[in-house]
XYZ file of C-alpha atoms in Angstrom:
474
model
C 1.552 12.175 -21.375
C 4.248 10.108 -23.099
C 3.237 6.597 -22.063
C -0.468 5.856 -22.317
C -0.682 2.530 -24.169
C -0.443 -1.058 -22.956
C 3.060 -2.294 -22.216
C 3.461 -5.889 -23.400
C 6.667 -7.759 -24.222
C 8.741 -4.591 -24.021
C 6.631 -2.663 -26.545
C 3.721 -0.224 -26.512
C 0.354 -1.397 -27.864
C -2.688 0.703 -28.723
C -6.239 -0.568 -28.221
C -9.589 0.307 -29.853
C -11.009 1.371 -26.488
C -9.482 3.903 -24.120
C -10.438 5.673 -20.913
C -9.688 9.078 -19.437
C -7.496 9.763 -16.416
C -8.714 12.812 -14.484
C -6.659 15.352 -12.555
C -8.490 15.482 -9.190
C -7.312 19.039 -8.523
C -9.178 20.569 -11.472
C -11.338 17.703 -12.863
C -9.684 18.034 -16.268
C -8.564 15.118 -18.429
C -4.873 14.335 -18.001
C -4.613 11.618 -20.625
C -6.482 8.984 -22.579
C -5.174 5.524 -21.700
C -5.463 2.200 -23.518
C -7.897 -0.292 -21.987
C -6.747 -3.930 -22.065
C -8.940 -6.854 -23.034
C -8.688 -10.628 -22.803
C -6.460 -10.980 -25.873
C -4.048 -8.464 -24.374
C -3.909 -10.468 -21.148
C -3.082 -13.608 -23.131
C -0.302 -11.780 -24.954
C 1.111 -10.495 -21.675
C 1.089 -13.959 -20.106
C 2.770 -15.414 -23.207
C 5.487 -12.774 -22.966
C 6.006 -13.156 -19.239
C 6.220 -16.942 -19.459
C 8.845 -16.792 -22.197
C 10.916 -14.114 -20.435
C 10.761 -15.768 -17.040
C 12.575 -18.918 -18.117
C 15.750 -16.993 -18.903
C 15.368 -14.586 -15.982
C 14.896 -17.339 -13.390
C 17.991 -19.092 -14.730
C 20.159 -16.037 -14.059
C 22.258 -16.001 -10.927
C 20.801 -14.172 -7.940
C 23.606 -11.634 -8.256
C 22.704 -10.911 -11.874
C 19.078 -10.238 -10.909
C 20.310 -8.155 -7.992
C 22.373 -5.881 -10.214
C 19.362 -5.070 -12.413
C 17.280 -4.139 -9.371
C 20.106 -2.024 -8.005
C 20.298 -0.171 -11.307
C 16.521 0.422 -11.174
C 16.966 2.036 -7.746
C 19.732 4.287 -9.030
C 17.703 5.388 -12.049
C 14.522 6.044 -10.089
C 16.381 7.930 -7.378
C 17.816 10.209 -10.050
C 14.289 10.916 -11.356
C 12.316 11.406 -8.165
C 11.095 14.851 -9.250
C 9.614 13.419 -12.431
C 7.767 10.619 -10.669
C 6.582 12.868 -7.830
C 5.093 15.310 -10.328
C 3.274 12.525 -12.141
C 1.963 11.095 -8.860
C 0.598 14.511 -7.890
C -1.096 15.013 -11.254
C -3.025 11.748 -11.286
C -3.470 11.110 -7.553
C -3.706 14.657 -6.191
C -1.409 14.353 -3.198
C 0.710 17.350 -2.287
C 4.201 17.677 -3.707
C 6.040 16.811 -0.470
C 3.841 13.753 0.031
C 4.441 12.659 -3.562
C 8.208 13.022 -3.134
C 7.962 10.867 -0.042
C 6.134 8.198 -2.009
C 8.584 8.291 -4.912
C 11.529 7.900 -2.529
C 9.784 5.060 -0.695
C 8.924 3.380 -3.998
C 12.525 3.487 -5.214
C 13.776 1.973 -1.971
C 12.036 -1.331 -2.742
C 14.367 -1.814 -5.678
C 17.406 -1.290 -3.445
C 16.095 -3.483 -0.636
C 15.181 -6.399 -2.880
C 18.426 -6.030 -4.811
C 20.024 -6.951 -1.499
C 17.485 -9.685 -0.702
C 17.780 -11.339 -4.125
C 21.045 -12.970 -3.031
C 19.627 -14.150 0.307
C 17.046 -16.802 -0.542
C 18.785 -19.027 1.972
C 18.079 -22.734 2.090
C 19.190 -25.497 4.454
C 20.958 -28.872 4.503
C 20.619 -31.112 7.523
C 20.249 -34.749 8.532
C 16.902 -36.428 9.104
C 17.018 -37.556 12.763
C 15.642 -41.038 12.117
C 16.730 -42.080 8.625
C 19.956 -40.169 8.358
C 18.977 -38.914 4.915
C 20.005 -35.416 3.932
C 17.205 -32.887 4.074
C 17.853 -30.253 1.410
C 15.554 -27.222 1.450
C 15.672 -24.520 -1.214
C 13.436 -21.738 -2.527
C 12.428 -21.531 -6.175
C 10.430 -18.961 -8.207
C 6.732 -19.679 -7.769
C 5.788 -18.746 -11.342
C 3.929 -15.979 -13.144
C 2.467 -13.361 -10.827
C -0.548 -11.105 -11.374
C -0.095 -7.839 -9.467
C -3.128 -5.622 -8.819
C -2.333 -2.202 -7.397
C -4.509 0.572 -5.889
C -4.787 4.263 -6.715
C -3.583 5.681 -3.401
C 0.123 4.908 -3.974
C 0.577 4.752 -7.778
C 4.332 4.127 -7.572
C 5.012 2.450 -4.237
C 2.333 -0.223 -4.382
C 3.737 -1.288 -7.737
C 7.417 -1.372 -6.800
C 6.593 -3.104 -3.515
C 5.342 -6.029 -5.625
C 7.538 -5.827 -8.742
C 10.854 -5.739 -6.885
C 10.388 -8.905 -4.784
C 8.842 -10.764 -7.722
C 11.862 -10.005 -9.909
C 14.251 -10.777 -7.060
C 12.583 -14.177 -6.711
C 12.850 -14.862 -10.448
C 9.212 -14.383 -11.452
C 7.618 -12.670 -14.445
C 4.719 -10.306 -13.765
C 1.597 -8.756 -15.237
C 0.527 -5.543 -13.503
C -3.027 -4.224 -13.453
C -2.787 -0.652 -12.108
C -5.824 1.201 -10.776
C -7.846 2.952 -13.471
C -7.637 6.259 -11.597
C -3.829 6.257 -11.573
C -2.190 4.145 -14.322
C 0.234 6.764 -15.621
C 2.945 6.421 -12.982
C 3.282 2.673 -13.478
C 3.377 3.037 -17.250
C 6.090 5.706 -16.916
C 8.174 3.292 -14.849
C 8.548 0.834 -17.733
C 11.196 2.730 -19.778
C 13.232 3.005 -16.583
C 13.083 -0.770 -16.064
C 14.131 -1.292 -19.666
C 17.144 0.961 -19.098
C 17.971 -0.931 -15.908
C 18.196 -4.172 -17.881
C 14.860 -5.869 -17.237
C 14.373 -8.128 -20.294
C 11.375 -7.576 -22.623
C 8.281 -9.455 -21.538
C 9.267 -9.953 -17.905
C 7.157 -6.990 -16.724
C 3.893 -6.112 -18.476
C 1.362 -3.398 -17.627
C -2.329 -3.707 -18.500
C -4.466 -0.705 -17.543
C -8.125 -1.497 -18.125
C -11.654 -0.417 -17.330
C -12.720 -4.077 -17.457
C -10.805 -5.063 -14.356
C -13.030 -7.880 -13.100
C -13.163 -9.892 -16.314
C -9.516 -9.239 -17.149
C -8.145 -10.323 -13.773
C -10.479 -13.298 -13.466
C -9.282 -14.550 -16.861
C -5.650 -14.385 -15.754
C -6.362 -16.061 -12.420
C -7.788 -19.032 -14.300
C -4.814 -19.419 -16.634
C -2.706 -22.399 -15.467
C 0.518 -20.485 -16.027
C -0.318 -17.982 -13.273
C 0.784 -19.135 -9.817
C 0.709 -15.989 -7.661
C -1.797 -13.183 -7.198
C -0.768 -10.132 -5.183
C -3.390 -7.484 -4.429
C -3.554 -4.278 -2.435
C -6.999 -2.779 -1.956
C -10.321 -3.206 -0.209
C -11.252 -6.277 1.787
C -14.372 -6.762 -0.328
C -12.404 -7.004 -3.566
C -9.810 -9.153 -1.817
C -12.464 -11.694 -0.880
C -13.610 -11.854 -4.506
C -10.042 -12.395 -5.722
C -9.463 -15.118 -3.156
C -12.523 -16.968 -4.426
C -11.169 -16.787 -7.977
C -7.681 -17.788 -6.851
C -9.084 -20.852 -5.075
C -9.986 -22.500 -8.375
C -6.294 -22.946 -9.186
C -5.038 -22.878 -5.581
C -2.924 -19.838 -6.356
C -0.448 -18.437 -3.872
C -2.181 -15.278 -2.582
C -0.673 -12.144 -1.081
C -3.464 -9.832 0.080
C -2.924 -6.434 1.680
C -6.463 -5.325 2.457
C -8.409 -2.750 4.449
C -7.746 -1.292 7.864
C -9.394 0.514 10.759
C -6.343 1.749 12.623
C -6.704 2.779 16.271
C -4.444 5.336 17.925
C -4.142 5.084 21.717
C -2.700 8.123 23.485
C -2.007 7.564 27.192
C -1.884 10.396 29.703
C 1.875 9.942 30.183
C 2.625 10.373 26.471
C 4.936 13.137 25.318
C 2.355 15.539 23.896
C 4.626 16.831 21.133
C 5.448 13.289 20.002
C 1.801 12.237 20.187
C 0.555 15.192 18.132
C 3.290 14.804 15.524
C 2.763 11.051 15.300
C -1.012 11.327 15.077
C -0.752 13.957 12.361
C 1.557 11.694 10.380
C -0.646 8.634 10.878
C -3.758 10.592 9.951
C -2.631 12.945 7.201
C 0.009 10.993 5.277
C -1.459 10.676 1.787
C -4.388 12.817 2.981
C -5.700 9.897 5.020
C -6.197 7.862 1.836
C -4.231 4.907 3.172
C -5.103 1.605 4.788
C -2.599 2.534 7.510
C -4.310 5.870 8.260
C -5.397 6.603 11.827
C -9.135 5.963 11.900
C -10.122 5.893 15.592
C -8.136 8.101 17.957
C -8.518 7.195 21.644
C -7.152 9.865 24.001
C -6.993 9.552 27.780
C -9.588 11.893 29.242
C -6.983 13.655 31.425
C -5.227 15.054 28.361
C -8.121 15.041 25.881
C -8.841 18.821 26.037
C -5.228 19.798 25.345
C -4.771 17.085 22.718
C -7.956 18.146 20.904
C -6.944 21.802 20.950
C -3.442 21.166 19.656
C -4.493 18.645 17.019
C -7.197 21.013 15.755
C -4.683 23.853 15.532
C -2.240 21.663 13.572
C -4.953 20.470 11.197
C -6.332 23.974 10.665
C -2.856 25.272 9.795
C -2.541 22.965 6.775
C -2.914 24.716 3.430
C -5.345 23.075 0.994
C -4.911 23.404 -2.773
C -3.471 21.994 -5.972
C -0.689 19.614 -4.966
C 1.649 20.924 -7.665
C 1.965 24.159 -5.650
C 5.005 23.609 -3.375
C 3.335 25.684 -0.630
C 0.315 23.359 -0.441
C 0.123 20.759 2.348
C -3.124 19.017 1.402
C -4.237 18.221 -2.126
C -7.599 16.901 -3.331
C -9.057 13.469 -2.712
C -8.819 11.129 -5.681
C -12.383 11.456 -6.987
C -15.831 12.807 -6.215
C -17.100 9.537 -4.752
C -14.285 9.457 -2.189
C -14.844 13.096 -1.227
C -18.600 12.591 -0.887
C -18.129 9.515 1.287
C -15.849 11.462 3.626
C -18.449 14.232 3.863
C -21.110 11.635 4.694
C -18.979 10.226 7.500
C -18.639 13.700 9.033
C -22.340 14.495 8.711
C -23.278 11.146 10.251
C -20.952 11.608 13.232
C -22.225 15.139 13.927
C -25.839 13.984 13.664
C -25.086 11.325 16.285
C -23.503 13.749 18.754
C -19.924 14.414 17.693
C -18.559 17.950 17.955
C -16.957 19.591 14.918
C -13.689 21.193 16.046
C -12.445 22.344 12.632
C -13.021 21.761 8.913
C -16.061 19.773 7.865
C -17.247 21.913 4.933
C -16.739 21.006 1.271
C -15.213 24.068 -0.438
C -16.735 25.638 -3.523
C -15.092 25.314 -6.920
C -13.581 22.569 -9.011
C -11.491 19.755 -7.620
C -12.250 17.026 -5.107
C -11.087 18.927 -2.050
C -12.030 18.301 1.562
C -10.505 20.276 4.436
C -8.571 18.708 7.323
C -11.245 18.008 9.919
C -11.304 17.141 13.620
C -14.311 15.599 15.364
C -14.380 15.187 19.148
C -16.720 13.127 21.336
C -17.374 10.755 18.444
C -19.938 8.152 19.558
C -19.444 4.415 19.128
C -22.377 4.167 16.721
C -20.890 6.645 14.252
C -20.164 5.059 10.875
C -16.596 6.388 10.834
C -15.743 4.296 13.898
C -16.468 1.062 12.044
C -15.505 1.869 8.422
C -12.352 3.269 6.842
C -12.699 7.036 6.513
C -10.024 7.253 3.793
C -9.842 10.997 4.090
C -8.512 13.873 6.259
C -10.865 13.412 9.216
C -9.587 12.770 12.757
C -12.269 11.098 14.883
C -11.488 11.515 18.598
C -12.825 9.453 21.485
C -11.735 9.311 25.134
C -10.875 6.526 27.567
C -9.833 6.062 31.172
C -9.167 2.332 31.558
C -6.315 0.530 29.776
C -8.088 -2.804 29.440
C -11.184 -1.110 28.105
C -9.347 0.834 25.402
C -7.503 -2.287 24.259
C -10.836 -4.095 23.949
C -12.275 -1.185 21.950
C -9.219 -1.000 19.730
C -9.454 -4.716 18.939
C -13.207 -4.608 18.329
C -13.032 -4.617 14.536
C -12.778 -7.180 11.767
C -9.599 -5.450 10.592
C -6.103 -5.942 11.953
C -3.610 -4.061 9.817
C -1.952 -1.458 12.029
C -2.366 0.292 15.375
C -0.508 3.147 17.061
C 0.354 3.598 20.742
C 1.784 6.669 22.465
C 3.110 6.339 26.006
C 6.054 7.616 28.013
C 6.245 4.271 29.816
C 8.055 1.883 27.470
C 7.147 -1.194 29.511
C 3.455 -0.395 29.381
C 3.701 0.615 25.742
C 5.208 -2.722 24.732
C 2.723 -4.663 26.851
C -0.175 -2.868 25.162
C 1.345 -3.457 21.714
C 1.511 -7.195 22.388
C -2.183 -7.274 23.308
C -3.299 -5.514 20.138
C -4.513 -7.901 17.416
C -2.734 -6.169 14.564
C -0.008 -7.206 12.157
C 1.886 -3.961 12.791
C 2.042 -1.492 15.675
C 3.723 1.894 15.807
C 4.975 2.691 19.328
C 5.526 6.444 19.712
C 5.660 6.582 15.897
C 3.054 7.545 13.326
C 4.769 5.687 10.487
C 5.349 1.923 10.250
C 5.941 1.398 6.514
C 9.530 0.442 5.700
C 10.924 -1.667 2.832
C 12.994 -3.606 5.367
C 9.963 -4.588 7.470
C 7.233 -7.200 6.829
C 4.117 -5.145 6.008
C 0.767 -6.878 6.511
C -2.155 -7.516 8.802
C -4.299 -10.029 10.634
C -7.987 -10.958 10.396
C -9.760 -9.300 7.441
C -6.745 -7.108 6.680
C -5.062 -9.702 4.546
C -2.730 -12.624 4.019
C 1.029 -12.658 3.629
C 3.571 -9.881 3.959
C 5.195 -7.283 1.694
C 8.658 -5.903 2.312
C 11.328 -7.429 4.523
C 12.715 -10.866 3.730
C 9.179 -12.219 3.863
C 8.135 -10.124 0.866
C 10.358 -12.080 -1.524
C 9.213 -15.427 -0.136
C 5.648 -14.609 -1.204
C 6.887 -15.137 -4.772
C 8.778 -18.354 -4.051
C 7.933 -21.984 -3.358
C 9.858 -24.121 -0.900
C 11.250 -27.330 -2.335
C 12.512 -30.169 -0.136
C 14.809 -32.908 -1.439
C 15.441 -36.056 0.582
C 18.823 -37.425 -0.478
C 21.147 -40.244 0.389
C 24.735 -40.638 -0.811
């Protein structure tokens, strides 16, 4: 691998300690990567602070042009980034290409948004003073990204931060740091000044991040990952009253009504369940199917899942790669065993294959009971857990009965009913007759324990800005 050291102030820095990145398809070492410490974090914050002053002073159009160039460069190198994503994350080639394309789009979207931090001038009704409202860069941002989308979760944070005028320090997941490190030469070529973007892979994540969150120069923390870690970060951020953006866990329900177009419902459920092998906070977790169509839906979904080819994601004929590590695979297997022990029926899959690699086959469980662990926790793997319903009010209550509120999916041929159900679901996002909701142009985020703030859309840039109000008379 070409880029395996820390990236600070536009240069590569070696460290005394390093850690291995493992290819989940064969359990072999891909690369040895530098592990950042406290001194490295201080150097990165020094660099970002110095670079941000000049960057924030640039015109919005000047920042926009750099982001646009980053989109052009990444789009021209999608094959390279997709291959790297597959090597360190495991996802199949087509899935990795989808991520790389999605990741690049954030640069284009926020290139367009950079020039649209609109403010306002109006009169105060009582005093007659002018009310001037404008948005300013919030300050240095610490970005903490997960392993399931090594490229997209980084660009979804970097692009709006740069559009807003902020400098950033990125802490990528230890399982998948290579993609983010490989992005840095591209940003240099696009015109991002040295020091504005810094990358600190590390095996000492807790201490490293906590140190940065308590540095007075840091004003924003943006995290994508588990709700448990998010709570810990929020406690640390409270000490300095940092501006938090938290995209946390999910427990996505899918509701399939008896009037749904079966082809659309199967295709949408497959996409919601199997995109990124189910290793996504947006993945379908509880699938409620009306009992009138449950037999046909179960049969067709099982056939579609069984038809997927499992193997090394670098093989273009493979549909499903390995899970990211042994712990994730073993947890998925435990969910399946628990559900079967409590009365669920195994329709397909469910057996860990022999050999190297963290593989788990696409699996369908029917008649999953309410007390099964997979109903209440994120599966984060290729397991479709099916339940049935008859009453609309009842299924809405069941769908909402979770501490999470990231995304839900509804399939119905009756648009009026579909929209009415969507409005009653306590989720930040709902897919209606669609198994995919993620879009750079849309505000991504959830309710309840699924997070704070939004990524993407116009709202994504505002997470890195502060609103200033000036009361003026002249």
